[in-house]
mmCIF file of C-alpha atoms in Angstrom:
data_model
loop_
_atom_site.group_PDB
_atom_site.id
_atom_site.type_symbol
_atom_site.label_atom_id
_atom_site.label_comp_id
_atom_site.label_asym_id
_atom_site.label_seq_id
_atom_site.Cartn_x
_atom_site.Cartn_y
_atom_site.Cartn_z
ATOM 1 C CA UNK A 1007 218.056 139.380 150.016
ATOM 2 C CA UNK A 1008 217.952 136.034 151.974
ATOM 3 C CA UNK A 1009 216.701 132.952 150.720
ATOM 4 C CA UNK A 1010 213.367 132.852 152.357
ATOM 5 C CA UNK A 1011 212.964 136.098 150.500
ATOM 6 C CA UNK A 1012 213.385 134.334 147.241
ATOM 7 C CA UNK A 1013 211.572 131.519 148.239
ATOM 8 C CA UNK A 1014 208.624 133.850 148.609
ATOM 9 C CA UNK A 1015 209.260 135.877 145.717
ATOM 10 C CA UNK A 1016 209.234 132.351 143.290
ATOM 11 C CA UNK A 1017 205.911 131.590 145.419
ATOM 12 C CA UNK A 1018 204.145 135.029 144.383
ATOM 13 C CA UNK A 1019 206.012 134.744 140.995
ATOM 14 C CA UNK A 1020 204.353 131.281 140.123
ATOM 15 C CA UNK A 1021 201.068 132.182 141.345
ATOM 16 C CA UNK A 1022 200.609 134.541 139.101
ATOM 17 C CA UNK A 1023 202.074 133.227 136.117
ATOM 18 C CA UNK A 1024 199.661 130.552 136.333
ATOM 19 C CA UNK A 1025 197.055 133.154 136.403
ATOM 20 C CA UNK A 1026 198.316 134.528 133.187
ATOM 21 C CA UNK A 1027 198.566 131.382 131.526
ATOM 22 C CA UNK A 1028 194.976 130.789 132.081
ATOM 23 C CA UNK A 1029 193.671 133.626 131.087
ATOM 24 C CA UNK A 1030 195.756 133.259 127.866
ATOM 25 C CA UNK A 1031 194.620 130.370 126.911
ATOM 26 C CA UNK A 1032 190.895 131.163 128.069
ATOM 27 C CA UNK A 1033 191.674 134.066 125.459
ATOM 28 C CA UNK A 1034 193.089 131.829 122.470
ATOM 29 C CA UNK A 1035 190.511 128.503 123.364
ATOM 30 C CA UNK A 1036 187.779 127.991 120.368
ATOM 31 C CA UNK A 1037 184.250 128.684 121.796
ATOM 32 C CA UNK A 1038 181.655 125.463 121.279
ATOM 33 C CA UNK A 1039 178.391 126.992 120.512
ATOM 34 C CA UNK A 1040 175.852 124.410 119.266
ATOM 35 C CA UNK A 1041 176.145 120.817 117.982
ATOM 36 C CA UNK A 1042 178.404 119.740 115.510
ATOM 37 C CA UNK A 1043 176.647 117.059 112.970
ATOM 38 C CA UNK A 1044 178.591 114.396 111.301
ATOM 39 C CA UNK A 1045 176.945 112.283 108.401
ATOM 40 C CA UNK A 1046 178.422 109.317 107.182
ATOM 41 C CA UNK A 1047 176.009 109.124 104.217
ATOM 42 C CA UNK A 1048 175.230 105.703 102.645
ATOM 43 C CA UNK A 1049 176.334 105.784 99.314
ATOM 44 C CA UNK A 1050 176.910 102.042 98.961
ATOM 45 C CA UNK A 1051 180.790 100.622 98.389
ATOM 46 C CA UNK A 1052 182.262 104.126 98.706
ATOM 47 C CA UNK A 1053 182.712 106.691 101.300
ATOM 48 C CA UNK A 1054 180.952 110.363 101.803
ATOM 49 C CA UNK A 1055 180.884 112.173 104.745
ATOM 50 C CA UNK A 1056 179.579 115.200 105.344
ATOM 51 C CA UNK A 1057 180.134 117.298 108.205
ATOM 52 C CA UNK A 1058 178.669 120.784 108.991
ATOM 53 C CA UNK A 1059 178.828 122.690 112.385
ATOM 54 C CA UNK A 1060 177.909 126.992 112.940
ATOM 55 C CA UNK A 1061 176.422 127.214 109.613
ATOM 56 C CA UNK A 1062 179.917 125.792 107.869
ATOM 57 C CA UNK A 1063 180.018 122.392 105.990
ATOM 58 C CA UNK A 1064 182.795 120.383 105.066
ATOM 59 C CA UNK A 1065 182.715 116.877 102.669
ATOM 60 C CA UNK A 1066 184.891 114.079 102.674
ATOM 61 C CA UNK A 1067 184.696 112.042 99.575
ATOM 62 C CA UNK A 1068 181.509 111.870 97.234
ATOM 63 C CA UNK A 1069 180.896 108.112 96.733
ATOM 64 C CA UNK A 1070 181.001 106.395 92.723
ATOM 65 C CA UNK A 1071 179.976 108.177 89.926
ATOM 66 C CA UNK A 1072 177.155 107.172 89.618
ATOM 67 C CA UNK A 1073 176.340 108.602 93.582
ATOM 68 C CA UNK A 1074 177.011 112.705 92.472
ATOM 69 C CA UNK A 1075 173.165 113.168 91.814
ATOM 70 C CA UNK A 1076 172.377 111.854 94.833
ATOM 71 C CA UNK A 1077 174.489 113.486 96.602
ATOM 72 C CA UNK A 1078 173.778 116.797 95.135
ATOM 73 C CA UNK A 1079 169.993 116.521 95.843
ATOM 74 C CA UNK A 1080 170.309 115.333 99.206
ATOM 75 C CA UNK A 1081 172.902 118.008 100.516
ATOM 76 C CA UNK A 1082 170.334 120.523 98.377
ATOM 77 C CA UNK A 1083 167.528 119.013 100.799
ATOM 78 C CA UNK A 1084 169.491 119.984 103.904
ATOM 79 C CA UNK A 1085 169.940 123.637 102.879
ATOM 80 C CA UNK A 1086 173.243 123.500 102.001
ATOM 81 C CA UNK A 1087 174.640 125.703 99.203
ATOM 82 C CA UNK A 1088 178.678 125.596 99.916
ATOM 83 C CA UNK A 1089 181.069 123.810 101.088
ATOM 84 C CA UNK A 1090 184.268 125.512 103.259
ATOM 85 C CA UNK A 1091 186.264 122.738 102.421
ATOM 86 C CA UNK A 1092 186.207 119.632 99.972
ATOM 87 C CA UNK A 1093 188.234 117.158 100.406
ATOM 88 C CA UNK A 1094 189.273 113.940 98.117
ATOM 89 C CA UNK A 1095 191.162 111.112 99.960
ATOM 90 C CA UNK A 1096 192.421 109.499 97.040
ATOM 91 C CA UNK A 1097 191.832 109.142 93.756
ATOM 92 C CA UNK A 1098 189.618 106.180 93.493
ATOM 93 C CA UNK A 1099 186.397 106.579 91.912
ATOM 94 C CA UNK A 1100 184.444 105.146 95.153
ATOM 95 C CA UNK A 1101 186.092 108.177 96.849
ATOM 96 C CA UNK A 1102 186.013 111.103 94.086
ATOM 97 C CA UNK A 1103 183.347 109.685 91.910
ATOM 98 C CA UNK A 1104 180.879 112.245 92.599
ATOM 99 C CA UNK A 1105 183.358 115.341 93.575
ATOM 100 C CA UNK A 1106 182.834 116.775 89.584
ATOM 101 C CA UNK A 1107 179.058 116.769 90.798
ATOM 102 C CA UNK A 1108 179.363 118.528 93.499
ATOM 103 C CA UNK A 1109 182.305 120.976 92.179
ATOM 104 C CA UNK A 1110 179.836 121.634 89.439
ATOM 105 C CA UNK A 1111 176.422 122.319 91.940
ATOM 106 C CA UNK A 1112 178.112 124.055 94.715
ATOM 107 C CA UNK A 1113 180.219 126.858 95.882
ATOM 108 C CA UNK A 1114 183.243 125.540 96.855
ATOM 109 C CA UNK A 1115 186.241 127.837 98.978
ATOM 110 C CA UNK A 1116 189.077 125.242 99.405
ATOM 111 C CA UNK A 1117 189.561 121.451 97.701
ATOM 112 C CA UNK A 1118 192.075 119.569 98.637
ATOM 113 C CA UNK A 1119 193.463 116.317 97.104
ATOM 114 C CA UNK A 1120 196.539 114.342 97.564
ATOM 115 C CA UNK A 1121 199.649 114.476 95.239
ATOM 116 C CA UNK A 1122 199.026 111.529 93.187
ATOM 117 C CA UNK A 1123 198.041 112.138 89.490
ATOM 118 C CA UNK A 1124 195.831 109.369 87.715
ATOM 119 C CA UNK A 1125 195.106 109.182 84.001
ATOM 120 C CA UNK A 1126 191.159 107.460 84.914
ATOM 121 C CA UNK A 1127 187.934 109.249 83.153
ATOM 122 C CA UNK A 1128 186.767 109.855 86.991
ATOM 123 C CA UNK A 1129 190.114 111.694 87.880
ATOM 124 C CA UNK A 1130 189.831 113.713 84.719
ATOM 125 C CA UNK A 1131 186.253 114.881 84.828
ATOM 126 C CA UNK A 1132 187.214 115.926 88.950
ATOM 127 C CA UNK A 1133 190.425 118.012 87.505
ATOM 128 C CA UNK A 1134 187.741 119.530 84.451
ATOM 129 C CA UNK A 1135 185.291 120.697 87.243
ATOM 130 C CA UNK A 1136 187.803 122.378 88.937
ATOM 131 C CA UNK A 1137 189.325 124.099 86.034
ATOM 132 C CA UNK A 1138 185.743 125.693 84.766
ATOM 133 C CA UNK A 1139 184.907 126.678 88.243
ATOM 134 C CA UNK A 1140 188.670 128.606 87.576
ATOM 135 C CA UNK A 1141 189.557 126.973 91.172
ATOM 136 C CA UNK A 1142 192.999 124.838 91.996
ATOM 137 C CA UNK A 1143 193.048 122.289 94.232
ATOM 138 C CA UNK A 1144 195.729 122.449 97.292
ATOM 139 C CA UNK A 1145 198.096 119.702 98.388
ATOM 140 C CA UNK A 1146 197.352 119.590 102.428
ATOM 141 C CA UNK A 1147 200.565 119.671 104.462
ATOM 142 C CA UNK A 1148 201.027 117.065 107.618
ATOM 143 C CA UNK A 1149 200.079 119.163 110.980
ATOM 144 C CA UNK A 1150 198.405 121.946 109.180
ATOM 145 C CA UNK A 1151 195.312 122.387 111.251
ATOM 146 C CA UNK A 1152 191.911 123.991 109.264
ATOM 147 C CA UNK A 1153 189.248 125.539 111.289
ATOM 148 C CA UNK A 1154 185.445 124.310 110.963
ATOM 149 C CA UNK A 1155 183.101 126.539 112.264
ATOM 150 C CA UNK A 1156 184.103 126.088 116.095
ATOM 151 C CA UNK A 1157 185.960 122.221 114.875
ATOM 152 C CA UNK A 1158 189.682 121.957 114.537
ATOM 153 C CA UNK A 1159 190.754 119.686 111.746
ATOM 154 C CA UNK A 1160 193.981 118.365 111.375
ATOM 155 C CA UNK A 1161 195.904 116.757 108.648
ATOM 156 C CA UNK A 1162 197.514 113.422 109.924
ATOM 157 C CA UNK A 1163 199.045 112.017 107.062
ATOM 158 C CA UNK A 1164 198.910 112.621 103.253
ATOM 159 C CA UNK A 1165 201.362 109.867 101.142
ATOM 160 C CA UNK A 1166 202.903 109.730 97.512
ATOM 161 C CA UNK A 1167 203.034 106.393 97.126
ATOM 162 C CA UNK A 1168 201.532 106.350 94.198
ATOM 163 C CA UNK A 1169 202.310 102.179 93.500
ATOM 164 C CA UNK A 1170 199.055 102.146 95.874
ATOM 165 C CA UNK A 1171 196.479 105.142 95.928
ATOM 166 C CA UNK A 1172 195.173 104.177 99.418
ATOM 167 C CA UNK A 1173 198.298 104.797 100.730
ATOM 168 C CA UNK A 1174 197.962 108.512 99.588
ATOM 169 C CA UNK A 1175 194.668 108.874 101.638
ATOM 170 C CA UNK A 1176 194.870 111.899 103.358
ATOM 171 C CA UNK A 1177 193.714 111.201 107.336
ATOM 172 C CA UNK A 1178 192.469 113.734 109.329
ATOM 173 C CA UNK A 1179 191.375 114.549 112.823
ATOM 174 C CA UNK A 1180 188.575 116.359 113.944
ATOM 175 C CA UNK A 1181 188.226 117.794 117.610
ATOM 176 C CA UNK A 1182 185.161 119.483 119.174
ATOM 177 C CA UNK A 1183 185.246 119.830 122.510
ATOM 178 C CA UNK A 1184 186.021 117.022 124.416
ATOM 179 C CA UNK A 1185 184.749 114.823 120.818
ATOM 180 C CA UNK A 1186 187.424 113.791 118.803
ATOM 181 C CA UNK A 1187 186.616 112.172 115.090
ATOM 182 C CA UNK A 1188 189.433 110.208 112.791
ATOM 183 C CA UNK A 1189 189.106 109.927 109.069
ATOM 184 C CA UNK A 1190 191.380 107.393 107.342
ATOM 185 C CA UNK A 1191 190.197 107.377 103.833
ATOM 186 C CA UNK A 1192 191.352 104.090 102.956
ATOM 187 C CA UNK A 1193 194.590 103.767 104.637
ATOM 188 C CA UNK A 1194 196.168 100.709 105.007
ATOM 189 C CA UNK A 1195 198.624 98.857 107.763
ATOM 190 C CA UNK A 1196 201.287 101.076 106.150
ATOM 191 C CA UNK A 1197 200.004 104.007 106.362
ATOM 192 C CA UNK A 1198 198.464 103.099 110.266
ATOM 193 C CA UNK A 1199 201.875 102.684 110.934
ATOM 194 C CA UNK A 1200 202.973 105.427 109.889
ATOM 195 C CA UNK A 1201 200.821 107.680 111.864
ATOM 196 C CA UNK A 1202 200.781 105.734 115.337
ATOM 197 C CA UNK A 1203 202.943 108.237 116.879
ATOM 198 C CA UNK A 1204 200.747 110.772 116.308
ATOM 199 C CA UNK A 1205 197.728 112.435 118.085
ATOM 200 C CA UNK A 1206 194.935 109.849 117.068
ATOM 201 C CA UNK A 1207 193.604 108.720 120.404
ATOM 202 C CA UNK A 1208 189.886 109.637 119.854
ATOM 203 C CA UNK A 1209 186.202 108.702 120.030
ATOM 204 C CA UNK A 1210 185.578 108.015 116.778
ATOM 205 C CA UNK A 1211 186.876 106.009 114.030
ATOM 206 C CA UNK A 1212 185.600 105.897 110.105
ATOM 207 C CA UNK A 1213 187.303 102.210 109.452
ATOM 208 C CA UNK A 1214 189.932 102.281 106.460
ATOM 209 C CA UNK A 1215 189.138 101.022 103.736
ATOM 210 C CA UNK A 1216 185.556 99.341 104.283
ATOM 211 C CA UNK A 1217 186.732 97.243 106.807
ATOM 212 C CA UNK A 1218 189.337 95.609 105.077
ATOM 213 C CA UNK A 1219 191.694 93.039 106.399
ATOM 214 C CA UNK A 1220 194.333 95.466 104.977
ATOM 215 C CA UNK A 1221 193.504 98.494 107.579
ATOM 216 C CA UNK A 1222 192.905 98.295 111.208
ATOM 217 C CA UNK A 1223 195.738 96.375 112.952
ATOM 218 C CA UNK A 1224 196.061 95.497 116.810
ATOM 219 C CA UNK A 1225 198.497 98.530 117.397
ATOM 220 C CA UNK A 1226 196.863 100.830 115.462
ATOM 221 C CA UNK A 1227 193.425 99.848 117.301
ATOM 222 C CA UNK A 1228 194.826 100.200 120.230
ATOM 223 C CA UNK A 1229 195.868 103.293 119.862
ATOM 224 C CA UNK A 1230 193.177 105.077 118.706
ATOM 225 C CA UNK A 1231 191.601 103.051 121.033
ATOM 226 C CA UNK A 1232 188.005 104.820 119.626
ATOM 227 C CA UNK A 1233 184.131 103.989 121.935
ATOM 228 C CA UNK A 1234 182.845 103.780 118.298
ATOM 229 C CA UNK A 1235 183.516 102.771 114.931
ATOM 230 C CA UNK A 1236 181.988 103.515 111.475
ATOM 231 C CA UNK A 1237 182.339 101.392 108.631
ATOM 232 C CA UNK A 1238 181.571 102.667 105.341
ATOM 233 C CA UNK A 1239 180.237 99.236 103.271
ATOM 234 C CA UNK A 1240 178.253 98.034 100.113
ATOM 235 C CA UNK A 1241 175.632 95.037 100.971
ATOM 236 C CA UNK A 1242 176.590 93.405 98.655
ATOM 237 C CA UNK A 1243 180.005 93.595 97.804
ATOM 238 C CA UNK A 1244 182.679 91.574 96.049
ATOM 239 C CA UNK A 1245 185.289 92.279 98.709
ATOM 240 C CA UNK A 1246 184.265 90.457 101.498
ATOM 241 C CA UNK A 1247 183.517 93.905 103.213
ATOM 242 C CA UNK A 1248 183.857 93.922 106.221
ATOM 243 C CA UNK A 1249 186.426 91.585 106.923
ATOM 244 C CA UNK A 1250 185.725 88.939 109.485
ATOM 245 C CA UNK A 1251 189.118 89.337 111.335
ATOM 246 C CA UNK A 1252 188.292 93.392 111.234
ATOM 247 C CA UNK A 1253 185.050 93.299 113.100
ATOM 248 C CA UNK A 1254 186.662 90.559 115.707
ATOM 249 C CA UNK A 1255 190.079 93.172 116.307
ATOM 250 C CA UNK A 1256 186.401 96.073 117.328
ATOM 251 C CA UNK A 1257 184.485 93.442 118.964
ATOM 252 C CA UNK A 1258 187.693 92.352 121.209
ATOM 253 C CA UNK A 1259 188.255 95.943 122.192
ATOM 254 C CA UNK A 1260 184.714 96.757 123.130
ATOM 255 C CA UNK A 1261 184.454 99.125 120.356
ATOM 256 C CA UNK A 1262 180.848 99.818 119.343
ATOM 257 C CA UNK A 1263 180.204 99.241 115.483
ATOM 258 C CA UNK A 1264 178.039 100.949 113.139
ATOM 259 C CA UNK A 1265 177.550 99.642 109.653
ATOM 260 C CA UNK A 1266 175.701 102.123 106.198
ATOM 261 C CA UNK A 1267 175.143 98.729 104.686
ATOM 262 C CA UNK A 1268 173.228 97.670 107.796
ATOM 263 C CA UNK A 1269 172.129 101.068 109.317
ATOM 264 C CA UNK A 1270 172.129 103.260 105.917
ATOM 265 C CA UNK A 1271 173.050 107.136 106.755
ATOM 266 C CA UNK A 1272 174.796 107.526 110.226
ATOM 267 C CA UNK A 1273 174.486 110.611 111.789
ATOM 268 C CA UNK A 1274 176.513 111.298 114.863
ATOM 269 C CA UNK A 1275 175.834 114.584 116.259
ATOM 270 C CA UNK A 1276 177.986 116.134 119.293
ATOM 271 C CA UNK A 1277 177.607 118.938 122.057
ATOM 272 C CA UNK A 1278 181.795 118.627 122.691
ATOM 273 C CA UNK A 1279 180.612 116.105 125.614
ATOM 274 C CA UNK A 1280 177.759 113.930 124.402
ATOM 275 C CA UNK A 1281 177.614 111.792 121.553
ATOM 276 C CA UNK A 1282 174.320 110.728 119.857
ATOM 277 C CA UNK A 1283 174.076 108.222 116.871
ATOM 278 C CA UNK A 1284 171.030 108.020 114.497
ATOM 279 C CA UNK A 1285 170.898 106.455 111.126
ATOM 280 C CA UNK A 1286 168.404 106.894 108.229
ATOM 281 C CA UNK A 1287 167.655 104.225 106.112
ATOM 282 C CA UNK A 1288 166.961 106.107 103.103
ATOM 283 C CA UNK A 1289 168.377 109.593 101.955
#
């Protein structure tokens, strides 16, 4: 055989190898049918999000304590009755405050928490709720990838350094479509740096830690390099929340910013293409 039989052969070859890999992964894609609704719910200084696409719902974080009730009734009032997967950044009560609350009111299939053990009344009552409802909770690995209904959820980063809890805030992507979310918990320049050689270029970032100066560097702004922001603030608050030097780092990088202490709940709902952003001043 010559080589302008090869040639030809490789041609042919290619051409329908290429064919095949389409088809495969036309076979293997995830289907978007429908929107996918995000809720960044207002529940003062803490952080709650809810998200629920194809009859599926997922929550990150359940405010302060004092927020479960609230929380409770107002997830009641949208019809939902479990949760897929429940998720505690890190063990700070204005991120797990309500999670006993909702452990307790809801059926709940997977929770997951970061390995770092606290000896606080809040931390206690979350590990009590999950012990009556005869449940454990599940250390998430890095890269381990949870489905969503038709959204695929990735675990960034989970840390042990336990000498600060933000630092164990377990970040996560979320991809629907062409839509991509990040969730940083309350992550700080550590952790951001950390993580910036990993997938996190997306549309949408919840700000770590309430728009500390701590979180949100150049680089790690940069890289994400989100079209909008969500910050996840008390008014008031004895933090300074939002940092000044935070919202100038969005506002130089033409990042749009939307506030729960200025906006209440922020719902951003997606079609995998379009993004939409409504808020609700009262839940």
């Amino acid at each position: 055989m010559g080589k302008k039989e090869i040639s030809i052969l490789i041609v042919i070859f290619s051409i329908f190898w290429g064919l095949y890999s389409n088809e495969l992964n036309n076979t293997y894609s995830t289907p978007i049918d429908g929107e996918l609704e995000v809720y960044f719910v207002d529940v003062g200084q803490a952080d709650a999000i809810l998200i629920k696409n194809d009859n599926e719902s997922m929550l990150i974080d359940a405010g302060n304590n004092e927020d479960g009730e609230l929380l409770v009734n107002y997830f009641k009032s949208l019809n939902i009755n479990s949760f897929k997967y429940l998720v505690g950044t890190h063990p700070h009560e204005d991120h797990i405050g309500g999670l006993d609350d909702i452990i307790n009111n809801f059926s709940i299939d997977n929770i997951y928490l970061p390995d770092a053990i606290t000896t606080t009344k809040t931390f206690t009552e979350v590990l009590d709720a999950i012990e009556n409802k005869n449940m454990m909770f599940e250390v998430p690995k890095i890269g381990e990838k949870i489905i969503l209904g038709n959204a695929v959820i990735e675990i960034i980063y989970t840390g042990t350094d336990t000498s600060d809890l933000n630092n164990t805030s377990i970040v996560l992507r979320l991809d629907y479509g062409e839509t991509s979310f990040l969730f940083t918990g309350d992550a700080t320049d550590k952790t951001e740096k950390l993580i910036l050689n990993n997938n996190i270029d997306v549309d949408i970032l919840k700000v770590g830690h309430h728009g500390s100066k701590y979180s949100t560097t150049d680089s790690f702004l940069t890289r994400t390099s989100p079209k909008y922001a969500v910050i996840s603030v008390g008014n008031p608050n004895s933090y300074g929340h939002p940092n000044n030097e935070t919202l100038t780092k969005l506002s130089n990088q033409g990042v749009q910013v939307h506030r729960t202490d200025e906006e209440g709940t922020i719902l951003i709902t997606t079609d995998g293409n379009n993004i939409n952003i409504t808020n609700f001043l009262n839940i």
